[in-house]
mmCIF file of C-alpha atoms and ligand atoms in Angstrom:
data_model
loop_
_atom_site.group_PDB
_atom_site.id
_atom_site.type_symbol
_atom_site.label_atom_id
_atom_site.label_comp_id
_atom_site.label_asym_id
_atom_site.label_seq_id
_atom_site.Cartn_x
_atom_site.Cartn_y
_atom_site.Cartn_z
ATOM 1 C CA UNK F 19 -16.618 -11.470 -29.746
ATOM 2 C CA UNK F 20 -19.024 -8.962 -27.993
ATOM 3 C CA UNK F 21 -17.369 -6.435 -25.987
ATOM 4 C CA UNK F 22 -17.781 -6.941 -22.573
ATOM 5 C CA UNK F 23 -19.960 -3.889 -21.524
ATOM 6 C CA UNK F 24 -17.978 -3.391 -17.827
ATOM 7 C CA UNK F 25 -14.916 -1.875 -20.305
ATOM 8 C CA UNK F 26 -17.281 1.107 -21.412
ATOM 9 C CA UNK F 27 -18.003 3.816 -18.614
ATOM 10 C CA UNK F 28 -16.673 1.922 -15.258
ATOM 11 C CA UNK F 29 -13.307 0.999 -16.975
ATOM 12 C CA UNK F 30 -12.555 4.574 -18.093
ATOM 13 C CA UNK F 31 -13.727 6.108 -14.608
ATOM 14 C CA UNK F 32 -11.456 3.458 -12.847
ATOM 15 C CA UNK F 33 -8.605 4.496 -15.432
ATOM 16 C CA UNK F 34 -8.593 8.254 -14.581
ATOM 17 C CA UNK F 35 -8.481 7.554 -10.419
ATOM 18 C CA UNK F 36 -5.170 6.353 -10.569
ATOM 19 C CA UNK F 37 -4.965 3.368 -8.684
ATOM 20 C CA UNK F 38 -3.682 0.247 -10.054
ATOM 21 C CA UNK F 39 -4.485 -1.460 -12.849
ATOM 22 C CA UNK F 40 -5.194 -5.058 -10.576
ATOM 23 C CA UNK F 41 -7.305 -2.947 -8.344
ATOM 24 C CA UNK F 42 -9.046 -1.440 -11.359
ATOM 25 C CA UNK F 43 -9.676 -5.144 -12.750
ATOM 26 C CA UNK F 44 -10.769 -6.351 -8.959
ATOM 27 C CA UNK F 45 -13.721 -3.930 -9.220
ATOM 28 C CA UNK F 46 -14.504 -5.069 -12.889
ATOM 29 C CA UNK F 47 -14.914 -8.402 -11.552
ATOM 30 C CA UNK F 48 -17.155 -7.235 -8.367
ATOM 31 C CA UNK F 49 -19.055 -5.370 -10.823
ATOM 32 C CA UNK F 50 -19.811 -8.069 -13.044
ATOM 33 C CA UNK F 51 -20.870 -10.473 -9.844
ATOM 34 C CA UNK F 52 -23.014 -7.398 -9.497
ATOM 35 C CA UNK F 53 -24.861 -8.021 -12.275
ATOM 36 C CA UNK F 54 -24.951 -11.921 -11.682
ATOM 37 C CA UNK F 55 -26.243 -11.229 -8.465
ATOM 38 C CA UNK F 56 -29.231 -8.559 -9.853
ATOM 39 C CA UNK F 57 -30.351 -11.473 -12.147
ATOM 40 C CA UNK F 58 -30.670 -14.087 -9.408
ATOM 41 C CA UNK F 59 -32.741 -11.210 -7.534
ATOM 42 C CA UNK F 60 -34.804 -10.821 -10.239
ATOM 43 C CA UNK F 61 -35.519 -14.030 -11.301
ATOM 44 C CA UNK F 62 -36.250 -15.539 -7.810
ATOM 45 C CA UNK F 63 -39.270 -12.603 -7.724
ATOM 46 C CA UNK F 64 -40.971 -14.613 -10.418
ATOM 47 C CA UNK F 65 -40.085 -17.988 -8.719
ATOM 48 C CA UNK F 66 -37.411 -19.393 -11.225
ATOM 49 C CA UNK F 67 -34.283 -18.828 -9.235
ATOM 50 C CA UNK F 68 -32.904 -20.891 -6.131
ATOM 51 C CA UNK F 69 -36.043 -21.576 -3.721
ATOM 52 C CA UNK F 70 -36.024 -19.180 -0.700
ATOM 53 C CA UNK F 71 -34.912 -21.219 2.203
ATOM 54 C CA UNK F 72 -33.330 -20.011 5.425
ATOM 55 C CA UNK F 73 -30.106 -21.824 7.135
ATOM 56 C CA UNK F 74 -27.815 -20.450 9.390
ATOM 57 C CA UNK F 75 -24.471 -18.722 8.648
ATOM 58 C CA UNK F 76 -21.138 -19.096 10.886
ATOM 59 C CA UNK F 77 -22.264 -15.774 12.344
ATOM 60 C CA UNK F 78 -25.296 -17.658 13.999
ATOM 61 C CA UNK F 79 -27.725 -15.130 11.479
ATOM 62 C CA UNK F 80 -30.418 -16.338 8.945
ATOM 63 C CA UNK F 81 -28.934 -17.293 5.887
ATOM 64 C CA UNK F 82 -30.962 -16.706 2.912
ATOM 65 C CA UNK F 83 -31.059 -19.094 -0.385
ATOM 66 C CA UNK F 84 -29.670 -15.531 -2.046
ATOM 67 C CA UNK F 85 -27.120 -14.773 0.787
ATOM 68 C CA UNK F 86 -25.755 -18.129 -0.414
ATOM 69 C CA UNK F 87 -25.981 -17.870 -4.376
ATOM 70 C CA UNK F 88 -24.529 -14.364 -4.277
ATOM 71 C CA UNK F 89 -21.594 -15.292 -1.999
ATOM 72 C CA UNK F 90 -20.960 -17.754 -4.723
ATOM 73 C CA UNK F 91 -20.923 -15.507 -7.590
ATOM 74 C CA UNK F 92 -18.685 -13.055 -5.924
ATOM 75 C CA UNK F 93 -16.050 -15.832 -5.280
ATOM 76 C CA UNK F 94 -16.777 -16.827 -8.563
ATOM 77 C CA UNK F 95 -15.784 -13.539 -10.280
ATOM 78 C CA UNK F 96 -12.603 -13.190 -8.119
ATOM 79 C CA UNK F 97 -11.648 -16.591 -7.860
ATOM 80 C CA UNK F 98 -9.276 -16.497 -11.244
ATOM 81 C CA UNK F 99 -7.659 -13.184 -10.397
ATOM 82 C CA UNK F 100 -3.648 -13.908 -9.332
ATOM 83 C CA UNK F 101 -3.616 -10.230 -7.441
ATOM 84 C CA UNK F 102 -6.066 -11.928 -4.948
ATOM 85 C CA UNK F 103 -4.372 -13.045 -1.898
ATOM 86 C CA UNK F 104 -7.384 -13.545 0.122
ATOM 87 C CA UNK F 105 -10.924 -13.019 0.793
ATOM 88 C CA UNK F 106 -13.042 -12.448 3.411
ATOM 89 C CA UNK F 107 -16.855 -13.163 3.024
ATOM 90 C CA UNK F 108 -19.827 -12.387 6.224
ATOM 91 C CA UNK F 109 -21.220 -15.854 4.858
ATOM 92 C CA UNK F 110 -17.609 -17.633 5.319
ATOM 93 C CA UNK F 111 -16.031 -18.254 8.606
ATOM 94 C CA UNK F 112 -12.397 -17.820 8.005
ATOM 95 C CA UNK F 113 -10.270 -16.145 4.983
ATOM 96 C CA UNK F 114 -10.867 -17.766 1.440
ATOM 97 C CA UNK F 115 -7.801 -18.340 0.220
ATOM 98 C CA UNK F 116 -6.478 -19.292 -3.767
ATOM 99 C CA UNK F 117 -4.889 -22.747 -4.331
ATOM 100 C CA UNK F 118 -1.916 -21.460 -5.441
ATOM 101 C CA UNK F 119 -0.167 -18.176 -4.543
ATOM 102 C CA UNK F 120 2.111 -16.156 -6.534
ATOM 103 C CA UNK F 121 4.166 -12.754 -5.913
ATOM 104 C CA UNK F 122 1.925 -10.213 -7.325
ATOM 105 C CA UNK F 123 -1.390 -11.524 -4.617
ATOM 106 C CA UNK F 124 -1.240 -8.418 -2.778
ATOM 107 C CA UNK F 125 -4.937 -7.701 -2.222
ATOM 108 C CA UNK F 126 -7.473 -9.021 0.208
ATOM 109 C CA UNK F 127 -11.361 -8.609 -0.753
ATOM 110 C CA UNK F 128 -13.459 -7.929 2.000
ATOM 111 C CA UNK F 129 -16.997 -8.473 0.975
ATOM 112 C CA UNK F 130 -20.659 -8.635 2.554
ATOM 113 C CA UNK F 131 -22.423 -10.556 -0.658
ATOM 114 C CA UNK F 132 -26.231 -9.536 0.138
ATOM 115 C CA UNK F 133 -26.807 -6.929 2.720
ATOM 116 C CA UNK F 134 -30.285 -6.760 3.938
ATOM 117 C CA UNK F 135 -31.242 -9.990 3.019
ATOM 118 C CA UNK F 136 -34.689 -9.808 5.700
ATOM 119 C CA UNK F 137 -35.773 -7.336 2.521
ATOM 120 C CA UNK F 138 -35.737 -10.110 -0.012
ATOM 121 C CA UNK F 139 -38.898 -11.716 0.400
ATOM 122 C CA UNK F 140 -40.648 -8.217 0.614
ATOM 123 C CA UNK F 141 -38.723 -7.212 -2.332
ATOM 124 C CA UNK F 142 -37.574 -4.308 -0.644
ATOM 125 C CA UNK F 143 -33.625 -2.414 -1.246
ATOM 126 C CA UNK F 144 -30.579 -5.035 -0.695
ATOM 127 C CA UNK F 145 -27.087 -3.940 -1.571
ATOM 128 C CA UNK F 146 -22.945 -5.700 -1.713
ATOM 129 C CA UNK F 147 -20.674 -4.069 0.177
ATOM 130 C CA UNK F 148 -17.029 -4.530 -0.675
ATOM 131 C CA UNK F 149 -13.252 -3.502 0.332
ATOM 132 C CA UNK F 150 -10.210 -4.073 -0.925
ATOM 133 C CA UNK F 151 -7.032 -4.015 1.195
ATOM 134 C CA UNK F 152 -3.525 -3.785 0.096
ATOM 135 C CA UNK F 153 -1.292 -6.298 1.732
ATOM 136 C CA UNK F 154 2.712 -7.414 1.221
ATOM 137 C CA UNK F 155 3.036 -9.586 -1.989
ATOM 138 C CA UNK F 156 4.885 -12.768 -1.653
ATOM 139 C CA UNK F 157 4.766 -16.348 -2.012
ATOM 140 C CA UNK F 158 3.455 -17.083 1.014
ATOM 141 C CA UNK F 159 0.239 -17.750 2.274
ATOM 142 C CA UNK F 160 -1.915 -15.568 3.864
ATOM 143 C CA UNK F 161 -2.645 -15.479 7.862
ATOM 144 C CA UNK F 162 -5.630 -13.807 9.715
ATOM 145 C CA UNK F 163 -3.009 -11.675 11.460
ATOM 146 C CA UNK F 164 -1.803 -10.401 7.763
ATOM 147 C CA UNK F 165 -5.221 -9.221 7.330
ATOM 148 C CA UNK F 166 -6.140 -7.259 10.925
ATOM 149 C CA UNK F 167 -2.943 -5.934 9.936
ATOM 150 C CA UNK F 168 -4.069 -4.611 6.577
ATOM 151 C CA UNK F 169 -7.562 -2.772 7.943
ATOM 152 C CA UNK F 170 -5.848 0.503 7.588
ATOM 153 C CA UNK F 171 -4.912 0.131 4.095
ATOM 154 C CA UNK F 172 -7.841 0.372 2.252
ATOM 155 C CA UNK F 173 -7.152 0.498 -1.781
ATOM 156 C CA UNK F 174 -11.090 0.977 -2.462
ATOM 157 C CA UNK F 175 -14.646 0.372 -1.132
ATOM 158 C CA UNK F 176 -17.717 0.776 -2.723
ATOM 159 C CA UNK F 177 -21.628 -1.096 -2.779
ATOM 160 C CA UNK F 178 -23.993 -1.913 -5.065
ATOM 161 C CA UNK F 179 -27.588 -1.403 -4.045
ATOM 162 C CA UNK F 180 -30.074 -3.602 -5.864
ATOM 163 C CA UNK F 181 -32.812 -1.031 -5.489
ATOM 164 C CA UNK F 182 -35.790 0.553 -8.022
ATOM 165 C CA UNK F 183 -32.066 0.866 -10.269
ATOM 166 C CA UNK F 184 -29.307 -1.289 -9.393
ATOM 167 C CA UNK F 185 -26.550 1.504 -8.776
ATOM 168 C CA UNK F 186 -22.634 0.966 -7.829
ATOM 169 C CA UNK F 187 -21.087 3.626 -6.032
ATOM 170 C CA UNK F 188 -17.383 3.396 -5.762
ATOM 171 C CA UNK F 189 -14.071 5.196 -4.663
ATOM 172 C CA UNK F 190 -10.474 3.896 -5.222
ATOM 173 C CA UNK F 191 -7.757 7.188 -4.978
ATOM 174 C CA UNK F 192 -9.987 10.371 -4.692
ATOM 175 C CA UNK F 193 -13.957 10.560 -5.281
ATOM 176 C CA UNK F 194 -16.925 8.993 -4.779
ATOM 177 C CA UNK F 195 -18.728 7.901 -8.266
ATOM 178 C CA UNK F 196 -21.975 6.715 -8.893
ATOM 179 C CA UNK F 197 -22.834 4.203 -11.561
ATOM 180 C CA UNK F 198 -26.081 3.207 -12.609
ATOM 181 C CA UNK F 199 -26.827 -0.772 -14.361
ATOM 182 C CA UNK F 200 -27.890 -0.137 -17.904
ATOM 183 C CA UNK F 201 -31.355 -2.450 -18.523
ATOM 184 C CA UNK F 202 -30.310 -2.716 -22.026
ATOM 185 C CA UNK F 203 -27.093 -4.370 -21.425
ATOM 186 C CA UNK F 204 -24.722 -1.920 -21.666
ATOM 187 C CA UNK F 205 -22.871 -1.936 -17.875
ATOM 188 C CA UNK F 206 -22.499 0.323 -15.797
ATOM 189 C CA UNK F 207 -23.109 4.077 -16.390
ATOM 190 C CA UNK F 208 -21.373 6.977 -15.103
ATOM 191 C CA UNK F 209 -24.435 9.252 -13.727
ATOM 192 C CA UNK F 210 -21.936 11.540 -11.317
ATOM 193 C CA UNK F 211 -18.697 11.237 -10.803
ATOM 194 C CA UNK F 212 -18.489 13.315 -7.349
ATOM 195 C CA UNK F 213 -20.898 12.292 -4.965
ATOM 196 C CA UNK F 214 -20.635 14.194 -1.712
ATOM 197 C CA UNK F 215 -22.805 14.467 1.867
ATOM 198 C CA UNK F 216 -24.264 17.189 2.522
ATOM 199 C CA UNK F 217 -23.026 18.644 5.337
ATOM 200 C CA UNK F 218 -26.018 19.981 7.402
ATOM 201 C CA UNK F 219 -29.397 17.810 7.061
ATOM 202 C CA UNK F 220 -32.258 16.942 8.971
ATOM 203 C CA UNK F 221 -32.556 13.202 8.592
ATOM 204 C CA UNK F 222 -31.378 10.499 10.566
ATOM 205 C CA UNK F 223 -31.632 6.119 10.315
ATOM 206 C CA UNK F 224 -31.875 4.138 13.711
ATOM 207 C CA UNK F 225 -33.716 1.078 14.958
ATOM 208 C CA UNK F 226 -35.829 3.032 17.267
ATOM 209 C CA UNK F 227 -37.263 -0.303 18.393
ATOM 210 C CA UNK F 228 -33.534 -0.637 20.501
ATOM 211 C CA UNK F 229 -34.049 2.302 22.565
ATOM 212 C CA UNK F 230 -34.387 1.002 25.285
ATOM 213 C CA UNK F 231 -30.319 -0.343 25.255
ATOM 214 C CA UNK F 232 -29.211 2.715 23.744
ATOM 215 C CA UNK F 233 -26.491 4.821 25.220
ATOM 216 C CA UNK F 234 -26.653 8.042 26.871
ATOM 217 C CA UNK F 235 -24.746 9.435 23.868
ATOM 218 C CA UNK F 236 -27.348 8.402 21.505
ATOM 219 C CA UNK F 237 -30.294 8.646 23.607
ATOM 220 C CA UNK F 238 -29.248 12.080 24.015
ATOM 221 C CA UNK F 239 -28.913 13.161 20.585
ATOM 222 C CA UNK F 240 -32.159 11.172 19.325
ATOM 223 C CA UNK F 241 -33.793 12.903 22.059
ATOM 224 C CA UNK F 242 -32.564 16.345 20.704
ATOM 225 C CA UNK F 243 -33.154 15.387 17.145
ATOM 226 C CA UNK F 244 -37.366 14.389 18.022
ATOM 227 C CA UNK F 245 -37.585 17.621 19.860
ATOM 228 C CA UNK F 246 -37.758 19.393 16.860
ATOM 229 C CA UNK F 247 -38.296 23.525 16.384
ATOM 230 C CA UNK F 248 -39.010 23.437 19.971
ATOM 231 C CA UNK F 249 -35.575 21.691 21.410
ATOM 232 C CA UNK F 250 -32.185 22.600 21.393
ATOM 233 C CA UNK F 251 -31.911 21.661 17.714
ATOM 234 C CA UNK F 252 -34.338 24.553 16.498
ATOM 235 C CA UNK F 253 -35.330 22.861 13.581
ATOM 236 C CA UNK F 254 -37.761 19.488 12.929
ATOM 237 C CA UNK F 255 -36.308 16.472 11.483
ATOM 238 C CA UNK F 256 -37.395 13.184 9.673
ATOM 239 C CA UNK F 257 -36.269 9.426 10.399
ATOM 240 C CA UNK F 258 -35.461 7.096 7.806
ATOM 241 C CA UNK F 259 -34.789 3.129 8.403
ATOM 242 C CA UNK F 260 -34.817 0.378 5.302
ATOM 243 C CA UNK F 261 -33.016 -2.481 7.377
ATOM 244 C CA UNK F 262 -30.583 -2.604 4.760
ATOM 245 C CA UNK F 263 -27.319 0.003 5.487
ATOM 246 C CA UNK F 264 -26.389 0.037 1.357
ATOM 247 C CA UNK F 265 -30.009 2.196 1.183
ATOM 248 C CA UNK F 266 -29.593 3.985 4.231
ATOM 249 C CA UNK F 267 -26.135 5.449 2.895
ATOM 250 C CA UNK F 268 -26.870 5.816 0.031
ATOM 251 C CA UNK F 269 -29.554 7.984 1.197
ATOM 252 C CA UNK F 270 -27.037 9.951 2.918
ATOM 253 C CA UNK F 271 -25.668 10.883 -0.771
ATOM 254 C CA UNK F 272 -28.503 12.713 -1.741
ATOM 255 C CA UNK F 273 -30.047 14.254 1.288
ATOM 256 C CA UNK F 274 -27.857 14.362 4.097
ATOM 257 C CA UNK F 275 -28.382 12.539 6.917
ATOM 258 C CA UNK F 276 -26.849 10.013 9.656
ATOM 259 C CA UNK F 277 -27.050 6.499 9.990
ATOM 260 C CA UNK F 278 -26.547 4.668 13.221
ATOM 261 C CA UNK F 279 -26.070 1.123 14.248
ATOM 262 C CA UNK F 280 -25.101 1.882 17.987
ATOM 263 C CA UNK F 281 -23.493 -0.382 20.482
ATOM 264 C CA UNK F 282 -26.951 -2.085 22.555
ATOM 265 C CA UNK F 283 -26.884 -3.383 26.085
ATOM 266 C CA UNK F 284 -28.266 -6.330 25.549
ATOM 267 C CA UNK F 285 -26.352 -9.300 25.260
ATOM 268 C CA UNK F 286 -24.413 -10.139 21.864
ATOM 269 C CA UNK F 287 -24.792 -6.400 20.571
ATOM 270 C CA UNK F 288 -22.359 -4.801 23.293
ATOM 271 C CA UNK F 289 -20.227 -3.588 19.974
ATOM 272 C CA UNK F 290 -23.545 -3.432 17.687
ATOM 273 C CA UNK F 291 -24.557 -5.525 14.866
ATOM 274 C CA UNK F 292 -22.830 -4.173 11.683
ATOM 275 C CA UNK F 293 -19.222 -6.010 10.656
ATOM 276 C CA UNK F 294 -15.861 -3.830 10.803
ATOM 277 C CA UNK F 295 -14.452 -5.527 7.512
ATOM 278 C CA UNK F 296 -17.247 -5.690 5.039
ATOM 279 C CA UNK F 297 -19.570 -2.945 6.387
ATOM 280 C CA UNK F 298 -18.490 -0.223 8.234
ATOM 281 C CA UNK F 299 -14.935 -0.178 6.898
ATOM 282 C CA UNK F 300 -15.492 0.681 3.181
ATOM 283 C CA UNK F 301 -18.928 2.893 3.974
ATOM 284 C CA UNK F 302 -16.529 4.591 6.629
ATOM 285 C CA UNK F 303 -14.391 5.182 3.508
ATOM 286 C CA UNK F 304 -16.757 6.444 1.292
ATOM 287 C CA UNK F 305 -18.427 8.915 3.694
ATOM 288 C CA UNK F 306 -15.109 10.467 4.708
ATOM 289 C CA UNK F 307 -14.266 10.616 0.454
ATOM 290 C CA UNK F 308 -17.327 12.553 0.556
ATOM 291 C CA UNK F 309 -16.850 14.878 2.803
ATOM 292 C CA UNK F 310 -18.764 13.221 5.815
ATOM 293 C CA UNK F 311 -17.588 11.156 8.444
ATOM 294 C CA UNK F 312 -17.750 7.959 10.020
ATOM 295 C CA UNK F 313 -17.066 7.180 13.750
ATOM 296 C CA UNK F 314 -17.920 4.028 16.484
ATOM 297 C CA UNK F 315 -18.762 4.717 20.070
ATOM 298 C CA UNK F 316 -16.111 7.116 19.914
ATOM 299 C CA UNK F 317 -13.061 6.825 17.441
ATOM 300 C CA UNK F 318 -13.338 7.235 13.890
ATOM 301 C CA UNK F 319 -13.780 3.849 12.248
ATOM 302 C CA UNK F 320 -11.232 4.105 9.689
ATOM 303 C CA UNK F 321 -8.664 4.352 13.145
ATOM 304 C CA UNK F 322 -9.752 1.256 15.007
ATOM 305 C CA UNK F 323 -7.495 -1.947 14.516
ATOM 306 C CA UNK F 324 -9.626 -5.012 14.809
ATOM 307 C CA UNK F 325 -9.005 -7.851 16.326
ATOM 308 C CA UNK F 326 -11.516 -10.142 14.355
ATOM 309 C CA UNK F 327 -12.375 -10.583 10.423
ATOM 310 C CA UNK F 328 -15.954 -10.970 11.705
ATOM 311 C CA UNK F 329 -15.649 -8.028 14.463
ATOM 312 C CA UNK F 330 -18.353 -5.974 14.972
ATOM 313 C CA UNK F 331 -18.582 -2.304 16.045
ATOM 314 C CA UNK F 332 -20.569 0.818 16.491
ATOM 315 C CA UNK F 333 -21.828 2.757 12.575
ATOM 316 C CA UNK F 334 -22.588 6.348 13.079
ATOM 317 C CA UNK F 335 -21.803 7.807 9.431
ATOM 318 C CA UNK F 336 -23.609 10.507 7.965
ATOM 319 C CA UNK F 337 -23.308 14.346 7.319
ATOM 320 C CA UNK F 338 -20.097 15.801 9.263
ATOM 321 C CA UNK F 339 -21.946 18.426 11.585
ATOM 322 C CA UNK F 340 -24.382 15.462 12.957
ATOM 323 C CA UNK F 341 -21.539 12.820 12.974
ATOM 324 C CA UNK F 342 -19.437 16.051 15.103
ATOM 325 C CA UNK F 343 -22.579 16.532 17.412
ATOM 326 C CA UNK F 344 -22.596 12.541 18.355
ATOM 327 C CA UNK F 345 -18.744 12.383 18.817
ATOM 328 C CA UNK F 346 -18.913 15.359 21.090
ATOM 329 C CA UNK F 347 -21.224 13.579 23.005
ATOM 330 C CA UNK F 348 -19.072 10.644 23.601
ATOM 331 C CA UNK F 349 -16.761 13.089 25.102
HETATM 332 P P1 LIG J 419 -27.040 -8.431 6.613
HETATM 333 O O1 LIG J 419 -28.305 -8.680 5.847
HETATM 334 O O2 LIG J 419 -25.815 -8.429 5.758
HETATM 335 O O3 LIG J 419 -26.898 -9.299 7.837
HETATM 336 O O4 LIG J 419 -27.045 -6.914 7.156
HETATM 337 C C1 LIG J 419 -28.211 -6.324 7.654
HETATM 338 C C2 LIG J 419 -27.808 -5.198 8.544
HETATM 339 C C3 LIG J 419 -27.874 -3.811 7.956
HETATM 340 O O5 LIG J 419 -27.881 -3.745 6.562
HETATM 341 C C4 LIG J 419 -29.093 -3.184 8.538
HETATM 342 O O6 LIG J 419 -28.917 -1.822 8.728
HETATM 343 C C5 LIG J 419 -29.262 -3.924 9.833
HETATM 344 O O7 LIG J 419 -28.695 -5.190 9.634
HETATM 345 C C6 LIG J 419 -30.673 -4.079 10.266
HETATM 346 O O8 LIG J 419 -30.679 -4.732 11.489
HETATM 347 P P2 LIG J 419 -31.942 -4.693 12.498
HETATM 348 O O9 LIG J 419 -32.941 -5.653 11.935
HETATM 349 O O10 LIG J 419 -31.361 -5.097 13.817
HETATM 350 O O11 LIG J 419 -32.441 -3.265 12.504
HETATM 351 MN MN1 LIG J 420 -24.879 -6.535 5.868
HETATM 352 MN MN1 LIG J 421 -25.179 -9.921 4.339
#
């Protein structure tokens, strides 16, 4: 039997962070959905995947043939895993949970299967965002309540962003690796195994199209930001939107930068647009395991207790000395 490429470079990486081995084996199977998911991508570019329709999800939001199919293959993947007490899916309206139950399902995957998905038909970046929570084992089933409880208790987050490479970035105990989808086959490959944000830049990601039900907080420091060498800043900066958050972050990785979904006054964005569970949640984590940091209108994500598995809230994440600047703001 051929070895299955995801035990080469991920599996050792996984083994050396120190988390368990059921975590470790939770990511295996998210990165082999991963690469599932990359194929469909590719092969509905030349027409032979699932025809590009659009539905609606429970969320009210377009629903893309591909939002569908990958949702499917990450259930898929995880649906055969006894550590899995539940999961939680933007294209699903309440928690997925197994058949049966046993004493060792003490994990609930949060997941967002296609992220960006008005970037398919363009071909443009799209991503999978993912968390894993730690809850109580036990023969019992799980309730929503179990898993608002467990938002604290994130085991690891990562993404995968189907973009000119199809990359996974990752963190479970400690760091923030970056793994890169071998064309020949092979899995995964480590390419660095420390990722950090940089913690001055001179980039920042917004919908500038919202301004006008912005915040003073933001309006203020966008304001500040476009004023260049000649405002308060005393230095220019650049803007940077894809419409997919996996590319903006990972963005952040390399040069610096922050990344804001803000809270809008207009009505059904009075908390923003992006998901606590399967968005801002594990890119909250990874930022902060990077050095950066991640915060709402306000407090940091990683402290707010939702009420909601489909809540939304605020994203400001980026570099720490821009994220400190907007917080400060917010008074
Ligand atoms: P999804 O495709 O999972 O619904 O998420 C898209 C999100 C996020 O990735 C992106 O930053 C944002 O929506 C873009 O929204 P706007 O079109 O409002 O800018
Ligand atoms: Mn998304
Ligand atoms: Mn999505």
């Amino acid at each position: 039997m051929a070895q299955d490429p995801m035990h080469n470079q991920l599996a050792l990486w996984l083994q050396g962070q120190g988390a368990s081995a059921s975590v470790n084996e939770t990511i295996l199977a998210l990165a082999r959905s991963a690469v599932a998911i990359d194929r469909e991508i590719r092969l509905a570019a030349i027409g032979r995947g699932q025809q590009a329709q659009t539905s609606e999800n429970v969320q009210g939001e377009d629903q893309k043939t591909l939002d569908v199919v990958s949702n499917q293959i990450v259930m898929e993947h995880l649906a055969g895993l006894d550590h899995i007490a539940a999961m939680v899916s933007e294209e699903v309206e309440h928690p997925i949970l197994p058949s049966a139950i046993g004493p060792q399902a003490d994990q609930v995957v949060c997941f967002d299967p296609l992220d960006g998905s008005s970037n398919i038909a363009s071909n443009c970046p799209i991503g999978t965002i993912f968390s894993i929570l730690g809850v109580e084992g036990g023969d019992r089933k799980i309730s929503e309540a179990n898993i608002l409880a467990a938002s604290g208790k994130q085991l690891a987050a990562g993404y995968v962003l189907y973009g000119p490479a199809t990359v996974l970035v990752v963190t479970t105990t400690r760091h923030v690796a970056m793994f890169a989808l071998d064309p020949d086959g092979d899995g995964f490959m480590l390419v660095n195994d420390r990722l950090t944000i940089p913690e001055t830049c001179s980039n920042w990601s917004i919908n500038a199209s919202y301004e006008r039900y912005w915040d003073t907080a933001i309006t203020t420091y966008v304001r500040e930001c476009v004023a260049g060498r000649e405002g308060p800043r005393g230095r220019d900066f650049n803007t940077r939107w894809s419409a997919a958050m996996v590319a903006d972050i990972h963005r952040l990785f390399f040069d610096g930068g922050v990344f804001i979904y803000p809270a809008l006054k207009k009505p059904g964005s009075e908390t923003g647009k992006l998901r606590f569970f399967y968005e801002a949640n594990p890119m909250a984590l990874l930022a902060h395991r990077a050095g950066g940091r991640a915060i709402a209108s306000g407090p940091d994500i990683l402290d707010i207790r939702p009420t909601g598995i489909h809540q939304r809230v605020p994203v400001i994440i980026g570099s720490r000395e821009e994220v400190d600047r907007i917080a400060a703001l917010y008074g």
